[in-house]
Amino acid sequence: MYAVELSDDGQIVTLISEAGARTRFHAIWLRDNAWDAETRSAGNGQRLIALRDIPVDLKVENARLEGAALRLHFQPEAKSIEYDLGWLMAHSYDSGAEPAAGWLSPDITPWDSGLMTGIPLVDFNKAQADGEALRDWLVQMRTYGFGKMAGGPVEPEALLKVAALFGYVRETNYGKYFEVRTEVNPTNLAYTGLGLQAHTDNPYRDPVPTVQILYCLENSAEGGENMVVDGFAAALRLKAENPAWFEVLSSHCARFEYAGEKGVCLRARRPMIELSADGELIGVRFNNRSTAAITDVPFDQMETYYAAYRRFGEIIDDPAMEVTFKLTPGECFLVDNTRVLHARKGYSGAGSRWLQGCYADKDGLLSTLASLETQTLEAAE
Ligand code: FE2
């Protein structure tokens, strides 16, 4: 049970727990978050009023508890509104300390090569037929920004069926999907397909494609493993090693550009380590091939910037950070392209390697997941 206190000016309502913990709410915040039928649509939950509809001289005239509800009477509207105490406490903002730069959403778990023994995996047919299996796998996609799917059809465009499980393909100048195909010349067994440094795709777009799917149709060449690295774990390792280097990469924009085909000139200006306004780690862009001249770092910080950039790359290249796997036909992997870097190891020998890739969006993935989670909660009630 709680007790309630109202400030003399009617601007602050405080809930006091039995243990004495005090949680404050502002009158304007409470009024804006009212759930009565005049404030919120009962059908879709959308707010029906704008802030301008709330009087600027608003105050709470009276506050009292009624069981599990808080009833407030607002003036000058003469409006009485009931709040669910559970909802209020779940949405309280009176926690005190501001988090340090580089904090992570509680939904996210950083990882390193230790994830090799627990790669998130689901069977394609199961994910299609069983909402719970799809939900459990999407939870891991949200947690780790990476997941594998096995047992899919070995046919071109199968990756579009994977995207349809949770969202929509993002079409780009590379098309709805693109081919990653190399015939290794069997008469030249010494030939080695070049490995690629781990990178995020298309950092020259704004926004970047937020999910990438790479789907295997043939993979008989020697080598050619895929590997992934958690960019958030790499950024946090950089911060632990040298906070100034984390700061220089997160507080200055790099520039990225792609103009490799006629009629295309894509450019973006974003930091390699991106933080939200309140310091949440929200993105990593890292791609040696498409980094343009960096011109937004002050002269006297450029040396520090390059030292940080070099070390960030070394951390990304460290085998202790990477999860490696080889795809067989009908398997694919997905990455959160705002977080997880991917790479291809070198390959050689006879055989062929044929993957198809496409982009999709994380908002669709998270929406599908949240909706599946809500269904689970409702079923449990
Ligand atoms: Fe790539």
GROMACS .gro file of C-alpha atoms and ligand atoms in nm:
model
  382
    1MET     CA    1   0.000   0.000   0.000
    2TYR     CA    2   0.103   0.353  -0.072
    3ALA     CA    3   0.039   0.689   0.086
    4VAL     CA    4   0.003   1.002  -0.125
    5GLU     CA    5   0.124   1.356  -0.068
    6LEU     CA    6   0.041   1.671  -0.264
    7SER     CA    7   0.267   1.978  -0.266
    8ASP     CA    8   0.112   2.307  -0.152
    9ASP     CA    9   0.126   2.455  -0.503
   10GLY     CA   10  -0.047   2.147  -0.652
   11GLN     CA   11   0.246   2.080  -0.888
   12ILE     CA   12   0.395   1.761  -0.740
   13VAL     CA   13   0.224   1.438  -0.637
   14THR     CA   14   0.437   1.198  -0.431
   15LEU     CA   15   0.362   0.829  -0.377
   16ILE     CA   16   0.518   0.687  -0.060
   17SER     CA   17   0.566   0.311  -0.028
   18GLU     CA   18   0.530   0.123   0.299
   19ALA     CA   19   0.910   0.113   0.321
   20GLY     CA   20   0.915   0.493   0.288
   21ALA     CA   21   1.042   0.519  -0.071
   22ARG     CA   22   0.916   0.840  -0.233
   23THR     CA   23   0.830   0.863  -0.603
   24ARG     CA   24   0.742   1.208  -0.737
   25PHE     CA   25   0.532   1.298  -1.042
   26HIS     CA   26   0.467   1.643  -1.191
   27ALA     CA   27   0.113   1.765  -1.238
   28ILE     CA   28   0.172   1.838  -1.608
   29TRP     CA   29   0.316   1.489  -1.667
   30LEU     CA   30   0.021   1.325  -1.491
   31ARG     CA   31  -0.233   1.531  -1.683
   32ASP     CA   32  -0.061   1.458  -2.016
   33ASN     CA   33  -0.067   1.085  -1.935
   34ALA     CA   34  -0.431   1.064  -1.838
   35TRP     CA   35  -0.618   0.765  -1.980
   36ASP     CA   36  -0.973   0.902  -1.975
   37ALA     CA   37  -1.183   0.879  -2.292
   38GLU     CA   38  -1.142   1.251  -2.369
   39THR     CA   39  -0.762   1.229  -2.355
   40ARG     CA   40  -0.699   0.890  -2.516
   41SER     CA   41  -0.889   0.699  -2.782
   42ALA     CA   42  -1.039   0.390  -2.624
   43GLY     CA   43  -1.000   0.209  -2.958
   44ASN     CA   44  -0.634   0.259  -3.052
   45GLY     CA   45  -0.486   0.423  -2.742
   46GLN     CA   46  -0.374   0.731  -2.935
   47ARG     CA   47  -0.375   1.067  -2.759
   48LEU     CA   48  -0.667   1.287  -2.865
   49ILE     CA   49  -0.534   1.615  -2.727
   50ALA     CA   50  -0.222   1.825  -2.784
   51LEU     CA   51  -0.027   1.987  -2.503
   52ARG     CA   52  -0.183   2.323  -2.601
   53ASP     CA   53  -0.520   2.184  -2.486
   54ILE     CA   54  -0.393   2.154  -2.128
   55PRO     CA   55  -0.418   2.487  -1.938
   56VAL     CA   56  -0.079   2.639  -1.860
   57ASP     CA   57  -0.196   2.720  -1.503
   58LEU     CA   58  -0.284   2.356  -1.440
   59LYS     CA   59  -0.265   2.226  -1.085
   60VAL     CA   60  -0.377   1.926  -0.883
   61GLU     CA   61  -0.638   2.040  -0.635
   62ASN     CA   62  -0.686   1.709  -0.463
   63ALA     CA   63  -0.510   1.370  -0.456
   64ARG     CA   64  -0.640   1.055  -0.289
   65LEU     CA   65  -0.591   0.680  -0.305
   66GLU     CA   66  -0.880   0.449  -0.389
   67GLY     CA   67  -0.758   0.090  -0.358
   68ALA     CA   68  -0.505   0.028  -0.639
   69ALA     CA   69  -0.587   0.362  -0.799
   70LEU     CA   70  -0.482   0.723  -0.752
   71ARG     CA   71  -0.756   0.978  -0.810
   72LEU     CA   72  -0.654   1.333  -0.896
   73HIS     CA   73  -0.872   1.637  -0.938
   74PHE     CA   74  -0.725   1.895  -1.178
   75GLN     CA   75  -0.802   2.266  -1.197
   76PRO     CA   76  -0.891   2.485  -1.380
   77GLU     CA   77  -1.044   2.204  -1.593
   78ALA     CA   78  -1.236   2.067  -1.293
   79LYS     CA   79  -1.137   1.725  -1.425
   80SER     CA   80  -1.114   1.410  -1.215
   81ILE     CA   81  -0.881   1.136  -1.342
   82GLU     CA   82  -0.799   0.792  -1.207
   83TYR     CA   83  -0.453   0.634  -1.245
   84ASP     CA   84  -0.352   0.273  -1.198
   85LEU     CA   85  -0.077   0.264  -0.933
   86GLY     CA   86   0.098  -0.027  -1.106
   87TRP     CA   87   0.114   0.172  -1.431
   88LEU     CA   88   0.244   0.480  -1.250
   89MET     CA   89   0.522   0.292  -1.074
   90ALA     CA   90   0.615   0.109  -1.396
   91HIS     CA   91   0.652   0.449  -1.567
   92SER     CA   92   0.814   0.646  -1.285
   93TYR     CA   93   1.101   0.877  -1.378
   94ASP     CA   94   1.216   0.983  -1.031
   95SER     CA   95   1.521   0.757  -1.019
   96GLY     CA   96   1.781   1.024  -0.950
   97ALA     CA   97   2.118   0.964  -1.114
   98GLU     CA   98   2.174   1.021  -1.486
   99PRO     CA   99   2.333   0.711  -1.646
  100ALA     CA  100   2.694   0.724  -1.767
  101ALA     CA  101   2.765   0.753  -2.142
  102GLY     CA  102   2.759   0.415  -2.315
  103TRP     CA  103   2.474   0.260  -2.118
  104LEU     CA  104   2.281  -0.023  -2.278
  105SER     CA  105   1.912  -0.097  -2.290
  106PRO     CA  106   1.832  -0.382  -2.046
  107ASP     CA  107   1.710  -0.579  -2.351
  108ILE     CA  108   2.066  -0.599  -2.481
  109THR     CA  109   2.345  -0.833  -2.372
  110PRO     CA  110   2.693  -0.774  -2.512
  111TRP     CA  111   2.886  -1.084  -2.619
  112ASP     CA  112   3.219  -1.213  -2.745
  113SER     CA  113   3.349  -1.544  -2.882
  114GLY     CA  114   3.181  -1.718  -2.587
  115LEU     CA  115   2.854  -1.698  -2.781
  116MET     CA  116   2.998  -1.959  -3.021
  117THR     CA  117   2.857  -2.237  -2.804
  118GLY     CA  118   2.513  -2.075  -2.787
  119ILE     CA  119   2.444  -1.925  -3.129
  120PRO     CA  120   2.075  -1.831  -3.143
  121LEU     CA  121   1.921  -2.083  -3.383
  122VAL     CA  122   1.575  -2.169  -3.509
  123ASP     CA  123   1.446  -2.406  -3.775
  124PHE     CA  124   1.285  -2.223  -4.067
  125ASN     CA  125   0.974  -2.443  -4.079
  126LYS     CA  126   0.929  -2.422  -3.704
  127ALA     CA  127   0.960  -2.043  -3.709
  128GLN     CA  128   0.694  -2.033  -3.982
  129ALA     CA  129   0.450  -2.265  -3.807
  130ASP     CA  130   0.506  -2.197  -3.438
  131GLY     CA  131   0.463  -1.845  -3.298
  132GLU     CA  132   0.638  -1.936  -2.975
  133ALA     CA  133   0.947  -2.066  -3.154
  134LEU     CA  134   0.956  -1.747  -3.364
  135ARG     CA  135   0.909  -1.532  -3.054
  136ASP     CA  136   1.190  -1.707  -2.863
  137TRP     CA  137   1.426  -1.662  -3.154
  138LEU     CA  138   1.332  -1.295  -3.201
  139VAL     CA  139   1.401  -1.237  -2.831
  140GLN     CA  140   1.755  -1.359  -2.896
  141MET     CA  141   1.781  -1.136  -3.204
  142ARG     CA  142   1.693  -0.842  -2.979
  143THR     CA  143   1.933  -0.954  -2.706
  144TYR     CA  144   2.235  -1.041  -2.921
  145GLY     CA  145   2.161  -0.864  -3.252
  146PHE     CA  146   2.244  -1.189  -3.427
  147GLY     CA  147   2.077  -1.519  -3.506
  148LYS     CA  148   2.090  -1.816  -3.740
  149MET     CA  149   1.810  -2.000  -3.914
  150ALA     CA  150   1.848  -2.353  -4.053
  151GLY     CA  151   1.642  -2.595  -4.258
  152GLY     CA  152   1.512  -2.345  -4.510
  153PRO     CA  153   1.443  -2.417  -4.876
  154VAL     CA  154   1.747  -2.433  -5.104
  155GLU     CA  155   1.605  -2.208  -5.371
  156PRO     CA  156   1.667  -1.855  -5.493
  157GLU     CA  157   1.470  -1.583  -5.311
  158ALA     CA  158   1.413  -1.802  -5.005
  159LEU     CA  159   1.558  -1.514  -4.802
  160LEU     CA  160   1.247  -1.309  -4.881
  161LYS     CA  161   1.043  -1.570  -4.692
  162VAL     CA  162   1.273  -1.523  -4.394
  163ALA     CA  163   1.217  -1.145  -4.399
  164ALA     CA  164   0.841  -1.202  -4.422
  165LEU     CA  165   0.849  -1.394  -4.092
  166PHE     CA  166   0.898  -1.069  -3.901
  167GLY     CA  167   0.883  -0.769  -4.130
  168TYR     CA  168   0.956  -0.618  -4.466
  169VAL     CA  169   1.243  -0.610  -4.709
  170ARG     CA  170   1.408  -0.272  -4.752
  171GLU     CA  171   1.472  -0.225  -5.123
  172THR     CA  172   1.781  -0.024  -5.217
  173ASN     CA  173   1.983   0.059  -5.527
  174TYR     CA  174   2.117  -0.297  -5.495
  175GLY     CA  175   1.764  -0.422  -5.554
  176LYS     CA  176   1.522  -0.615  -5.337
  177TYR     CA  177   1.806  -0.859  -5.276
  178PHE     CA  178   2.157  -0.903  -5.407
  179GLU     CA  179   2.383  -1.188  -5.511
  180VAL     CA  180   2.703  -1.274  -5.325
  181ARG     CA  181   2.835  -1.529  -5.569
  182THR     CA  182   3.187  -1.641  -5.650
  183GLU     CA  183   3.289  -1.929  -5.869
  184VAL     CA  184   3.629  -2.043  -5.750
  185ASN     CA  185   3.844  -2.138  -6.046
  186PRO     CA  186   3.918  -2.511  -6.004
  187THR     CA  187   4.223  -2.485  -6.234
  188ASN     CA  188   4.385  -2.249  -5.990
  189LEU     CA  189   4.370  -2.411  -5.650
  190ALA     CA  190   4.614  -2.156  -5.510
  191TYR     CA  191   4.358  -1.884  -5.561
  192THR     CA  192   4.241  -1.740  -5.233
  193GLY     CA  193   3.921  -1.545  -5.210
  194LEU     CA  194   3.993  -1.231  -5.018
  195GLY     CA  195   3.870  -1.210  -4.665
  196LEU     CA  196   3.687  -0.895  -4.566
  197GLN     CA  197   3.739  -0.704  -4.243
  198ALA     CA  198   3.434  -0.713  -4.019
  199HIS     CA  199   3.206  -0.425  -4.105
  200THR     CA  200   2.854  -0.295  -4.086
  201ASP     CA  201   2.680  -0.264  -4.420
  202ASN     CA  202   2.596   0.058  -4.599
  203PRO     CA  203   2.711   0.311  -4.337
  204TYR     CA  204   2.673   0.568  -4.617
  205ARG     CA  205   2.293   0.548  -4.584
  206ASP     CA  206   2.089   0.747  -4.338
  207PRO     CA  207   1.921   0.557  -4.191
  208VAL     CA  208   2.130   0.246  -4.247
  209PRO     CA  209   1.950  -0.079  -4.327
  210THR     CA  210   1.889  -0.203  -3.976
  211VAL     CA  211   1.870  -0.578  -4.041
  212GLN     CA  212   2.070  -0.782  -4.289
  213ILE     CA  213   1.990  -1.137  -4.398
  214LEU     CA  214   2.255  -1.349  -4.571
  215TYR     CA  215   2.115  -1.675  -4.707
  216CYS     CA  216   2.330  -1.965  -4.828
  217LEU     CA  217   2.245  -2.154  -5.147
  218GLU     CA  218   2.585  -2.313  -5.223
  219ASN     CA  219   2.900  -2.333  -5.014
  220SER     CA  220   3.135  -2.606  -5.126
  221ALA     CA  221   3.453  -2.397  -5.135
  222GLU     CA  222   3.724  -2.444  -4.874
  223GLY     CA  223   3.701  -2.172  -4.608
  224GLY     CA  224   3.457  -1.890  -4.666
  225GLU     CA  225   3.329  -1.900  -4.311
  226ASN     CA  226   3.120  -1.613  -4.189
  227MET     CA  227   3.200  -1.436  -3.871
  228VAL     CA  228   3.023  -1.176  -3.662
  229VAL     CA  229   3.140  -0.934  -3.395
  230ASP     CA  230   2.930  -0.745  -3.142
  231GLY     CA  231   3.007  -0.379  -3.214
  232PHE     CA  232   2.856  -0.276  -2.880
  233ALA     CA  233   3.089  -0.513  -2.692
  234ALA     CA  234   3.382  -0.374  -2.895
  235ALA     CA  235   3.280  -0.015  -2.817
  236LEU     CA  236   3.246  -0.092  -2.446
  237ARG     CA  237   3.585  -0.264  -2.446
  238LEU     CA  238   3.735   0.047  -2.604
  239LYS     CA  239   3.569   0.257  -2.333
  240ALA     CA  240   3.708   0.033  -2.058
  241GLU     CA  241   4.058   0.049  -2.209
  242ASN     CA  242   4.059   0.421  -2.280
  243PRO     CA  243   3.757   0.639  -2.203
  244ALA     CA  244   3.901   0.929  -2.404
  245TRP     CA  245   3.913   0.714  -2.718
  246PHE     CA  246   3.551   0.607  -2.669
  247GLU     CA  247   3.463   0.972  -2.629
  248VAL     CA  248   3.645   1.096  -2.936
  249LEU     CA  249   3.478   0.834  -3.160
  250SER     CA  250   3.133   0.891  -3.013
  251SER     CA  251   3.141   1.270  -3.010
  252HIS     CA  252   3.261   1.335  -3.367
  253CYS     CA  253   3.105   1.239  -3.696
  254ALA     CA  254   3.284   1.023  -3.948
  255ARG     CA  255   3.184   1.047  -4.313
  256PHE     CA  256   3.085   0.758  -4.534
  257GLU     CA  257   3.030   0.753  -4.907
  258TYR     CA  258   2.942   0.517  -5.190
  259ALA     CA  259   2.942   0.631  -5.551
  260GLY     CA  260   3.039   0.303  -5.713
  261GLU     CA  261   2.768   0.291  -5.977
  262LYS     CA  262   2.617   0.536  -6.223
  263GLY     CA  263   2.346   0.755  -6.079
  264VAL     CA  264   2.426   0.669  -5.717
  265CYS     CA  265   2.602   0.898  -5.469
  266LEU     CA  266   2.518   0.802  -5.113
  267ARG     CA  267   2.664   1.002  -4.827
  268ALA     CA  268   2.617   1.002  -4.450
  269ARG     CA  269   2.778   1.187  -4.162
  270ARG     CA  270   2.751   0.995  -3.838
  271PRO     CA  271   2.982   0.886  -3.556
  272MET     CA  272   3.142   0.541  -3.565
  273ILE     CA  273   3.005   0.492  -3.213
  274GLU     CA  274   2.663   0.653  -3.184
  275LEU     CA  275   2.504   0.756  -2.855
  276SER     CA  276   2.158   0.894  -2.795
  277ALA     CA  277   2.122   1.241  -2.645
  278ASP     CA  278   2.134   1.085  -2.296
  279GLY     CA  279   2.429   0.856  -2.365
  280GLU     CA  280   2.265   0.524  -2.459
  281LEU     CA  281   2.482   0.322  -2.695
  282ILE     CA  282   2.259   0.294  -3.001
  283GLY     CA  283   2.476   0.232  -3.305
  284VAL     CA  284   2.808   0.135  -3.456
  285ARG     CA  285   2.913   0.217  -3.811
  286PHE     CA  286   3.241   0.062  -3.916
  287ASN     CA  287   3.344  -0.006  -4.274
  288ASN     CA  288   3.696   0.054  -4.401
  289ARG     CA  289   3.585   0.037  -4.764
  290SER     CA  290   3.334   0.317  -4.752
  291THR     CA  291   3.479   0.557  -4.496
  292ALA     CA  292   3.529   0.891  -4.672
  293ALA     CA  293   3.768   1.170  -4.570
  294ILE     CA  294   3.694   1.251  -4.207
  295THR     CA  295   3.671   1.629  -4.182
  296ASP     CA  296   3.459   1.689  -3.873
  297VAL     CA  297   3.725   1.629  -3.610
  298PRO     CA  298   3.909   1.942  -3.488
  299PHE     CA  299   4.276   1.957  -3.591
  300ASP     CA  300   4.406   1.916  -3.237
  301GLN     CA  301   4.200   1.601  -3.183
  302MET     CA  302   4.267   1.425  -3.516
  303GLU     CA  303   4.567   1.228  -3.387
  304THR     CA  304   4.366   1.104  -3.089
  305TYR     CA  305   4.079   1.023  -3.324
  306TYR     CA  306   4.302   0.809  -3.547
  307ALA     CA  307   4.456   0.632  -3.246
  308ALA     CA  308   4.104   0.551  -3.124
  309TYR     CA  309   3.992   0.442  -3.474
  310ARG     CA  310   4.297   0.213  -3.503
  311ARG     CA  311   4.237   0.055  -3.160
  312PHE     CA  312   3.865   0.011  -3.230
  313GLY     CA  313   3.961  -0.183  -3.547
  314GLU     CA  314   4.210  -0.395  -3.352
  315ILE     CA  315   3.945  -0.486  -3.096
  316ILE     CA  316   3.705  -0.575  -3.379
  317ASP     CA  317   3.976  -0.794  -3.537
  318ASP     CA  318   4.054  -0.973  -3.209
  319PRO     CA  319   3.953  -1.343  -3.241
  320ALA     CA  320   3.836  -1.327  -2.877
  321MET     CA  321   3.552  -1.105  -2.999
  322GLU     CA  322   3.433  -1.313  -3.294
  323VAL     CA  323   3.182  -1.588  -3.349
  324THR     CA  324   3.261  -1.795  -3.658
  325PHE     CA  325   3.042  -2.041  -3.842
  326LYS     CA  326   3.003  -2.193  -4.186
  327LEU     CA  327   2.665  -2.183  -4.351
  328THR     CA  328   2.534  -2.484  -4.539
  329PRO     CA  329   2.271  -2.452  -4.815
  330GLY     CA  330   1.932  -2.364  -4.667
  331GLU     CA  331   2.087  -2.182  -4.372
  332CYS     CA  332   2.103  -1.810  -4.318
  333PHE     CA  333   2.208  -1.563  -4.056
  334LEU     CA  334   2.070  -1.226  -3.959
  335VAL     CA  335   2.241  -0.932  -3.796
  336ASP     CA  336   2.123  -0.610  -3.640
  337ASN     CA  337   2.325  -0.392  -3.879
  338THR     CA  338   2.323  -0.100  -3.634
  339ARG     CA  339   2.522  -0.312  -3.389
  340VAL     CA  340   2.675  -0.636  -3.516
  341LEU     CA  341   2.956  -0.641  -3.771
  342HIS     CA  342   2.997  -0.927  -4.015
  343ALA     CA  343   3.282  -1.058  -4.226
  344ARG     CA  344   3.374  -1.331  -4.465
  345LYS     CA  345   3.693  -1.526  -4.416
  346GLY     CA  346   3.914  -1.604  -4.715
  347TYR     CA  347   3.828  -1.910  -4.921
  348SER     CA  348   4.005  -2.126  -5.174
  349GLY     CA  349   3.993  -2.449  -5.369
  350ALA     CA  350   3.736  -2.594  -5.601
  351GLY     CA  351   3.368  -2.542  -5.551
  352SER     CA  352   3.131  -2.254  -5.539
  353ARG     CA  353   2.994  -2.010  -5.291
  354TRP     CA  354   2.655  -1.855  -5.351
  355LEU     CA  355   2.473  -1.646  -5.097
  356GLN     CA  356   2.186  -1.406  -5.141
  357GLY     CA  357   2.155  -1.103  -4.919
  358CYS     CA  358   1.883  -0.856  -4.842
  359TYR     CA  359   1.799  -0.583  -4.595
  360ALA     CA  360   1.500  -0.551  -4.366
  361ASP     CA  361   1.412  -0.321  -4.080
  362LYS     CA  362   1.453  -0.367  -3.708
  363ASP     CA  363   1.141  -0.166  -3.622
  364GLY     CA  364   0.933  -0.434  -3.797
  365LEU     CA  365   1.125  -0.710  -3.619
  366LEU     CA  366   1.079  -0.549  -3.276
  367SER     CA  367   0.713  -0.476  -3.350
  368THR     CA  368   0.647  -0.840  -3.440
  369LEU     CA  369   0.829  -0.948  -3.126
  370ALA     CA  370   0.642  -0.705  -2.898
  371SER     CA  371   0.314  -0.819  -3.048
  372LEU     CA  372   0.402  -1.188  -2.995
  373GLU     CA  373   0.503  -1.107  -2.637
  374THR     CA  374   0.173  -0.929  -2.572
  375GLN     CA  375  -0.017  -1.232  -2.706
  376THR     CA  376   0.184  -1.451  -2.467
  377LEU     CA  377   0.097  -1.226  -2.172
  378GLU     CA  378  -0.271  -1.222  -2.263
  379ALA     CA  379  -0.278  -1.600  -2.300
  380ALA     CA  380  -0.125  -1.634  -1.954
  381GLU     CA  381  -0.388  -1.412  -1.789
  382FE2     FE  382   2.868  -0.684  -4.582
   0.00000   0.00000   0.00000
